[in-house]
Short mmCIF file of C-alpha atoms in Angstrom, two decimals:
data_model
loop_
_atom_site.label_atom_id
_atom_site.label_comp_id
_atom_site.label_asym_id
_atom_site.label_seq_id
_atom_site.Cartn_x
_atom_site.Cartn_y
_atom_site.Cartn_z
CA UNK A 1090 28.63 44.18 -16.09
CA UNK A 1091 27.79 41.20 -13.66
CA UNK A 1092 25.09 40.98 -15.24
CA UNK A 1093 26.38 40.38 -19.35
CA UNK A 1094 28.90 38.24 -17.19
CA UNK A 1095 26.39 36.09 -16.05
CA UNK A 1096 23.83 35.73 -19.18
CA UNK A 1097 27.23 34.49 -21.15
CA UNK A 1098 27.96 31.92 -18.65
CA UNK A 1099 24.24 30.78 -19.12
CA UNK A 1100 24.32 30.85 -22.69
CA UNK A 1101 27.60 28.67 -22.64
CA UNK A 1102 26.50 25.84 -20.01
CA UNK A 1103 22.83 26.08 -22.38
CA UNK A 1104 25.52 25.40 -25.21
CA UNK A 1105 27.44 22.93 -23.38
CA UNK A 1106 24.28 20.91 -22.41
CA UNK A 1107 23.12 20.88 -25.71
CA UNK A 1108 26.52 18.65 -26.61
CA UNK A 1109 26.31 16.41 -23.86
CA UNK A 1110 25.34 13.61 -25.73
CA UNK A 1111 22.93 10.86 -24.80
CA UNK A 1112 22.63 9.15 -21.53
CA UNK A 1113 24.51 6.57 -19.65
CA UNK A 1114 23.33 3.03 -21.36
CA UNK A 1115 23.19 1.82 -18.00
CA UNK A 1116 20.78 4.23 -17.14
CA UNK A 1117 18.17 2.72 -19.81
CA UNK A 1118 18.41 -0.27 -17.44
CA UNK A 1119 17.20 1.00 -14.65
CA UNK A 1120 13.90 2.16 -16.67
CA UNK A 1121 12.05 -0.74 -15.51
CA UNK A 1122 12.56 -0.91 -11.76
CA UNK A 1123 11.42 2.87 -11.48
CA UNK A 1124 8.14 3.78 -9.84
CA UNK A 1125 5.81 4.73 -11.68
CA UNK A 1126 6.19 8.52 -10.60
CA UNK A 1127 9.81 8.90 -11.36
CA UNK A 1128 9.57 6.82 -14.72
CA UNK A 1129 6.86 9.70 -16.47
CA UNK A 1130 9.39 12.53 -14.73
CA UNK A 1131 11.92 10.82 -16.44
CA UNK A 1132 10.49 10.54 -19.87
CA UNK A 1133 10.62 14.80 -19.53
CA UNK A 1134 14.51 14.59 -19.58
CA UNK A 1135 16.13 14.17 -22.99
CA UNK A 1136 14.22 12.67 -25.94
CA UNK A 1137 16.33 9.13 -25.83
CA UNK A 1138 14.89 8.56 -22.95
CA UNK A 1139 11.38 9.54 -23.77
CA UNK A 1140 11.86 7.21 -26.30
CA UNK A 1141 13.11 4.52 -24.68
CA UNK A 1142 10.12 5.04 -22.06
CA UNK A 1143 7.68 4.93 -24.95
CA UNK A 1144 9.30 2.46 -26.50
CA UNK A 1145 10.00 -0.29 -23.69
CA UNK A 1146 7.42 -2.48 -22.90
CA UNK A 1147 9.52 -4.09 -19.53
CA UNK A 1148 8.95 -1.16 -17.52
CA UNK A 1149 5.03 -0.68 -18.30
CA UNK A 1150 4.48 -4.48 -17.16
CA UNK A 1151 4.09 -3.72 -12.97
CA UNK A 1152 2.12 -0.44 -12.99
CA UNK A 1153 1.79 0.61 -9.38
CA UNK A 1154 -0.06 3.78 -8.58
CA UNK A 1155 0.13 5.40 -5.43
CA UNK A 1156 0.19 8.88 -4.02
CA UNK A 1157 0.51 11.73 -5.25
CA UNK A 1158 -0.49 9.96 -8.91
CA UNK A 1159 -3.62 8.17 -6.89
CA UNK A 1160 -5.38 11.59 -6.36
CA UNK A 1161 -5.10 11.91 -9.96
CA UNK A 1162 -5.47 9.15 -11.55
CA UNK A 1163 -8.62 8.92 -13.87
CA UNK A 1164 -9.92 6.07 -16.27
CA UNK A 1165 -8.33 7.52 -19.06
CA UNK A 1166 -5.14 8.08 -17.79
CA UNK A 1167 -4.81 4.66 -16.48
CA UNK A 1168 -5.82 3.50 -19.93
CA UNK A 1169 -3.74 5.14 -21.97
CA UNK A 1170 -0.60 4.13 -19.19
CA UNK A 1171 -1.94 0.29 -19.23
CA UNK A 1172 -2.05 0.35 -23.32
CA UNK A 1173 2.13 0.60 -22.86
CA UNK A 1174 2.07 -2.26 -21.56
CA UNK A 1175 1.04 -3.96 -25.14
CA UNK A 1176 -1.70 -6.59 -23.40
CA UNK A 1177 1.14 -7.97 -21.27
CA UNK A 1178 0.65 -6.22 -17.98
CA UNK A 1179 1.24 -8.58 -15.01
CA UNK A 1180 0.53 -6.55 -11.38
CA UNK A 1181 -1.46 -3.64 -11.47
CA UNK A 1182 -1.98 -1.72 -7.79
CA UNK A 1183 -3.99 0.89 -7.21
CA UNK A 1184 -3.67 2.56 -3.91
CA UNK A 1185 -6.69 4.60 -3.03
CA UNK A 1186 -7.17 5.85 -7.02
CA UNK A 1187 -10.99 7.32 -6.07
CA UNK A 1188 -11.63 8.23 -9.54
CA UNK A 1189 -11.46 5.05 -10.73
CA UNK A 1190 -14.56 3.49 -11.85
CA UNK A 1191 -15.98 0.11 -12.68
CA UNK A 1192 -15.90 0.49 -16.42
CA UNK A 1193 -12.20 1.96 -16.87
CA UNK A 1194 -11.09 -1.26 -14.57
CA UNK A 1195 -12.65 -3.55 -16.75
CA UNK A 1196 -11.10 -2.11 -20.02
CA UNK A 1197 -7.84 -2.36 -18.77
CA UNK A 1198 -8.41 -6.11 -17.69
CA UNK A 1199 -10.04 -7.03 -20.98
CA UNK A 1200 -7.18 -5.51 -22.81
CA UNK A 1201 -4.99 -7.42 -20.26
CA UNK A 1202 -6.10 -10.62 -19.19
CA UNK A 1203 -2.86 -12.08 -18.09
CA UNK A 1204 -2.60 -9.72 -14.86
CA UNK A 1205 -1.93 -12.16 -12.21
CA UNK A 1206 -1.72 -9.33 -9.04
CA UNK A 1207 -4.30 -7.13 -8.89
CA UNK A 1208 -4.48 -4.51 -5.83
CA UNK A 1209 -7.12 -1.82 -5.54
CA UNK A 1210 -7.66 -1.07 -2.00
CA UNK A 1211 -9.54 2.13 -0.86
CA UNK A 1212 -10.52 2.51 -4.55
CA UNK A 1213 -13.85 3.95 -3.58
CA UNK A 1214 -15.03 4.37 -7.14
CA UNK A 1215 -15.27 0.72 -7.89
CA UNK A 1216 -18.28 -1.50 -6.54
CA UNK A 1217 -18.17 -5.01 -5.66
CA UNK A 1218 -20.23 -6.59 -8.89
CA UNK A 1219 -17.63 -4.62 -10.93
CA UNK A 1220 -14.64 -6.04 -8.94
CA UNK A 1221 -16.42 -9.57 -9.67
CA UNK A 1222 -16.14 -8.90 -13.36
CA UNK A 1223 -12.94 -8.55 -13.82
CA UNK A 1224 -11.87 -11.68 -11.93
CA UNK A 1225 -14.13 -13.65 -13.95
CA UNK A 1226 -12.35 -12.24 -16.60
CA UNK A 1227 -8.88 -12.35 -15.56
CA UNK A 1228 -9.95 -16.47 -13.83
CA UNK A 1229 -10.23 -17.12 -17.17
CA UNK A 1230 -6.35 -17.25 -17.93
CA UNK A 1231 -4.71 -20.25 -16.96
CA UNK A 1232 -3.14 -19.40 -14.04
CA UNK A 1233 -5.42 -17.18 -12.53
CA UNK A 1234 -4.16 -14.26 -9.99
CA UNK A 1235 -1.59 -15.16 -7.14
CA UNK A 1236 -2.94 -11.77 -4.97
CA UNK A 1237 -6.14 -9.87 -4.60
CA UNK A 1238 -6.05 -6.69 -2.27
CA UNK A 1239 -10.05 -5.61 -2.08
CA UNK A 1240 -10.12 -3.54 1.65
CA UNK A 1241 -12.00 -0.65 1.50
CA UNK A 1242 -14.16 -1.61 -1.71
CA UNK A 1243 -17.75 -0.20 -0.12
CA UNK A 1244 -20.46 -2.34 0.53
CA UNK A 1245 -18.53 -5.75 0.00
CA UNK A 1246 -20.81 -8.30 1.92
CA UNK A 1247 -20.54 -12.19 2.48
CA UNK A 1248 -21.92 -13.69 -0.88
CA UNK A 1249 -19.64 -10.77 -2.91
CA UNK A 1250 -16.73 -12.07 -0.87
CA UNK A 1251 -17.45 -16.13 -2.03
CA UNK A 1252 -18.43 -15.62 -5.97
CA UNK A 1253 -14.38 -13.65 -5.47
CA UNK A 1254 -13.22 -17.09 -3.64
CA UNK A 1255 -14.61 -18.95 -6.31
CA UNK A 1256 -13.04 -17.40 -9.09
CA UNK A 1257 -9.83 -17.05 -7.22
CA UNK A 1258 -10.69 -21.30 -6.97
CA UNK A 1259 -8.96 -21.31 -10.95
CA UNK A 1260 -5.51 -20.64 -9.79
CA UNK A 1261 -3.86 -23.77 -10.10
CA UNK A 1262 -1.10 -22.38 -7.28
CA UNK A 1263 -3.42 -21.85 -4.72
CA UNK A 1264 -3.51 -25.31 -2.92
CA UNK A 1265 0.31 -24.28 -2.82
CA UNK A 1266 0.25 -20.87 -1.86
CA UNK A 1267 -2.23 -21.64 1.48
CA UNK A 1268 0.13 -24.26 2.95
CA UNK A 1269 2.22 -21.28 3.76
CA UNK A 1270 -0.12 -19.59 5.14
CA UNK A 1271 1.17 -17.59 8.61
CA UNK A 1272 -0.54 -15.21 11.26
CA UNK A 1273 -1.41 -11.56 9.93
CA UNK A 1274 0.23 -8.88 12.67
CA UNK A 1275 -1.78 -5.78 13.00
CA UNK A 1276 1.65 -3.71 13.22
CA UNK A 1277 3.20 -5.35 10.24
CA UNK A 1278 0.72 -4.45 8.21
CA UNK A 1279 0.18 -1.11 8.97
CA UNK A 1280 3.90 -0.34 8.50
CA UNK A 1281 4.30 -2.31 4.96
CA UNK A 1282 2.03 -0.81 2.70
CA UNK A 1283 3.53 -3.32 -0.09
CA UNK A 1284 2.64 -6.43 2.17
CA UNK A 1285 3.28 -9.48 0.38
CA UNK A 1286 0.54 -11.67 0.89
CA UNK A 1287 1.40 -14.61 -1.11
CA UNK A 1288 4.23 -15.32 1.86
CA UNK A 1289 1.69 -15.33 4.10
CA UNK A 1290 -0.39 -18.32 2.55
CA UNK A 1291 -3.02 -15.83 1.52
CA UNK A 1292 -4.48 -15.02 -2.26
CA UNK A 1293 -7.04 -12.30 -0.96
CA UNK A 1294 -6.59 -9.87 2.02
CA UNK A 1295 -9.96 -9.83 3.45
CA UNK A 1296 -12.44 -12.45 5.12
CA UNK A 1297 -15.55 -12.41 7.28
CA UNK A 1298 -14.64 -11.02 10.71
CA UNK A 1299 -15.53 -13.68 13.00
CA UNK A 1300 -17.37 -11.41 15.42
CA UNK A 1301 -18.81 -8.91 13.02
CA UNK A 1302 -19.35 -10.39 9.69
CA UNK A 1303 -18.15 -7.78 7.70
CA UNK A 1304 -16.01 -8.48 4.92
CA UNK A 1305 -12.18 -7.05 6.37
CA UNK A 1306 -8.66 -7.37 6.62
CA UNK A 1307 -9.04 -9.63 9.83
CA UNK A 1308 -5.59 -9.81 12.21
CA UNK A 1309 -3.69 -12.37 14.36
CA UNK A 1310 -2.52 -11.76 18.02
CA UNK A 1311 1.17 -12.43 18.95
CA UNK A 1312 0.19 -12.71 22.75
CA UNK A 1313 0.64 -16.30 24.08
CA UNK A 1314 -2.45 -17.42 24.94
CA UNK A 1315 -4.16 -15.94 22.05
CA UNK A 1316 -1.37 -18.29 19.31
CA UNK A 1317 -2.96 -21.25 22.21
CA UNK A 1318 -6.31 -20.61 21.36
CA UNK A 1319 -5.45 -19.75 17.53
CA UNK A 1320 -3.69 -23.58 17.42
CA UNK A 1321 -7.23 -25.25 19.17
CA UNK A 1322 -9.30 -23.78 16.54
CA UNK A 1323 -10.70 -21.05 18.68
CA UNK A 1324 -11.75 -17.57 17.68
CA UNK A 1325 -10.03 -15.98 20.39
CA UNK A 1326 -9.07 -11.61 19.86
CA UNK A 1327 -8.50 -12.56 15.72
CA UNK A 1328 -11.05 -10.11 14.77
CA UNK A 1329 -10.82 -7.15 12.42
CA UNK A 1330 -9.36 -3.65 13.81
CA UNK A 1331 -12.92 -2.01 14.13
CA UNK A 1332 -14.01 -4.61 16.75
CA UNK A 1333 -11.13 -4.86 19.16
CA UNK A 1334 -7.77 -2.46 19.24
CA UNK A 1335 -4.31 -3.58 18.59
CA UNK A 1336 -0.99 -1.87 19.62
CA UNK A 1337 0.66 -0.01 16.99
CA UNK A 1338 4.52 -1.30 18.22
CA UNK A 1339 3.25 -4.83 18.59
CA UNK A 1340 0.39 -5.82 17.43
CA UNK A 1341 -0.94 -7.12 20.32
CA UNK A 1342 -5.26 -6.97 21.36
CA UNK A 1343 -5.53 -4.70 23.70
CA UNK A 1344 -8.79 -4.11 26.11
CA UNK A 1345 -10.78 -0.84 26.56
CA UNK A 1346 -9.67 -1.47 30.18
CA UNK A 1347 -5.59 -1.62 29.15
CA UNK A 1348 -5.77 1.34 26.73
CA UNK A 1349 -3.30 4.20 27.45
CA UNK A 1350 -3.17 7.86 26.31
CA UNK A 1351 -0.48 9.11 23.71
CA UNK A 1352 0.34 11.76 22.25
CA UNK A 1353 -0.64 10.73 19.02
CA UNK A 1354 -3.43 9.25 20.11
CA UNK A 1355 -3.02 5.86 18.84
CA UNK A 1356 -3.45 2.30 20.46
CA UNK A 1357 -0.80 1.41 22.73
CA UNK A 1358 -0.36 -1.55 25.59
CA UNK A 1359 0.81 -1.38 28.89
CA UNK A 1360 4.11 -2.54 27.88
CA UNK A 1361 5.11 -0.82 24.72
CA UNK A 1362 3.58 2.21 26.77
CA UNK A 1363 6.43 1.69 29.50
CA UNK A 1364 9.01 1.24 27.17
CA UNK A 1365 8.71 3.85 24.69
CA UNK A 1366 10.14 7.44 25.60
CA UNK A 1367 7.63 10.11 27.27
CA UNK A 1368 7.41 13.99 26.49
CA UNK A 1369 8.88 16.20 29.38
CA UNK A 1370 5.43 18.30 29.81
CA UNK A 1371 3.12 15.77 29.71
CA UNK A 1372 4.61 11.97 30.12
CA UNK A 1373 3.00 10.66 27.08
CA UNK A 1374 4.68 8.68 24.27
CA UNK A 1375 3.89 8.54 20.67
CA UNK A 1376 4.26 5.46 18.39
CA UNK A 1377 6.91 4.96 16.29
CA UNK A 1378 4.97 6.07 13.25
CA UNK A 1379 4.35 9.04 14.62
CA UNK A 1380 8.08 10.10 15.74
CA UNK A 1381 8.19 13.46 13.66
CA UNK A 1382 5.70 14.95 16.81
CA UNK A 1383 8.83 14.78 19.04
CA UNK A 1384 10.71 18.04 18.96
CA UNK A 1385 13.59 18.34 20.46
CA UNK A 1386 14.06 19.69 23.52
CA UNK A 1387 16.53 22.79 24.41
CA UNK A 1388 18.38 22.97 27.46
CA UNK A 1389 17.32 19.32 28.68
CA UNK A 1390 17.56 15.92 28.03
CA UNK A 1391 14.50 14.19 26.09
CA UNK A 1392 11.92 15.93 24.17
CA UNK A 1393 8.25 17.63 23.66
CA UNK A 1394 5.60 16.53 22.11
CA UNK A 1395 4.32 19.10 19.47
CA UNK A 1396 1.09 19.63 21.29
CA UNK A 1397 3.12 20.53 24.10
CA UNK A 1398 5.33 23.27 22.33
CA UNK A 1399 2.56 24.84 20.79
CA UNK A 1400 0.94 25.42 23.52
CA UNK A 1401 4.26 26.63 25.48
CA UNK A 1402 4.19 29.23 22.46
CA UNK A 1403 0.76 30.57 22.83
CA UNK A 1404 1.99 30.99 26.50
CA UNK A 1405 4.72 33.34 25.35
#
């Protein structure tokens, strides 16, 4: 009986449903300020707004890929999401897309040569002569790009990095764009992953790392007599992240001699060490970025570090 009961209330909110109607108008304006995730999900709903998702070139002109899509993406599927875009895509990020390849880059950028952001960090499936390629053919446009994100593009060396400053050399905003330029804060960056370099003064987001040449993203120190040296033109701790550490809470150099254990074993100084809250077992903190390790702890004030508790729980 509960049963019948309950298939006829299904087959009357199925009916119900059915009538609903279309969506919201407002909700077609929202289309174009949706990630990219939640804009295909939402093409699955009703077929008005698959429509208007096919339809609609607005929200196809900022595609930004990033997890889970990234693991995913291939050249074909970023083709065939690019062509909605009708030649008139503007930023196109890629975070970390490994299947990505030289040649499905450049057919997007041939098909779109008016792109003026273009981020592909940790896109290990492009090379550096491809990345070339495609700036000279997006340089090409009048106004050039405004932002270039290359880190983690393998084998990028010295003369890759200047033919990429040459063609980045086109944008007629660029003169304007470096007079802003401001200090780069190893803890900024790490916790924006949509860091807007153009308010920092800077077009591309790697150089040469002043004390190991390698083409990287290359950080400021906020310490005091690190901004002196910085303002008398000398080198001082800016360097990239593989050749000196930097505190995760502030960004500061720290040296091999200052270093201090955590629990999540990231780089901490003395003073953000001191100030940040310790586990109960074993009087280590963890950085900010790493505050789901801290359980709770019962019966006490202050907490455990997961390391801690598991190991309290083989004990039992």
């Amino acid at each position: 009986m509960e049963i019948a009961k309950s298939m006829e209330l299904a087959t009357l909110s199925h009916k119900q449903s059915s009538f609903a109607g279309p969506p919201h108008e407002a909700l077609f304006l929202v289309l174009a300020y949706l990630p990219l995730f939640e804009l295909l999900s939402m093409s699955e709903v009703c077929r008005s707004l698959r429509d208007a998702v096919e339809k609609d070139v607005l929200p196809w002109l900022n595609i930004i890929v990033e997890r889970p899509l990234s693991l995913r993406l291939s050249d074909e599927i970023l083709m065939k999401i690019a062509s909605k875009a009708n030649g008139r895509l503007r930023t196109l990020v890629l975070m970390y897309c490994a299947k990505i390849t030289d040649d499905g880059l450049q057919r997007v950028i041939d098909q779109n040569p008016l792109i003026s952001k273009l981020h592909i960090p940790g896109c290990t499936g492009l090379t550096p002569d491809g990345v070339i390629r495609a700036l000279q053919k997006l340089s090409d446009c009048q106004d050039g790009l405004k932002s270039l994100w290359i880190n983690g593009i393998a084998n990028m060396k010295k003369e890759h990095l200047e033919r990429l400053q040459f063609y980045l050399q086109t944008n007629q905003k660029l003169p304007q764009i470096q007079q802003k330029r401001q200090p780069l804060l190893y803890h900024n960056y790490r916790r924006s992953r949509a860091y807007r370099w153009e308010e920092l003064g800077r077009v591309i987001d790697v150089e040469l790392c002043p004390k190991c040449n390698e083409v990287r993203v290359v950080f400021d120190c906020p310490r005091e007599e690190c901004k002196r040296k910085r303002e008398n033109s000398m080198t001082g701790c800016r360097m990239c992240m593989f050749c000196i550490p930097r505190c995760e809470e502030c960004g500061k150099c720290v040296e091999n001699g200052d270093l201090e254990e955590t629990v999540c074993a990231d780089t901490l100084c003395p003073d953000c060490w001191i100030q940040l809250p310790k586990c109960n077992f074993c009087n280590k903190p963890c950085c900010t970025q790493h505050a789901n390790m801290q359980i709770a702890s019962t019966g006490s004030i202050g907490w455990i570090c997961s390391v801690c508790h598991d190991k309290s729980d083989d004990f039992e």
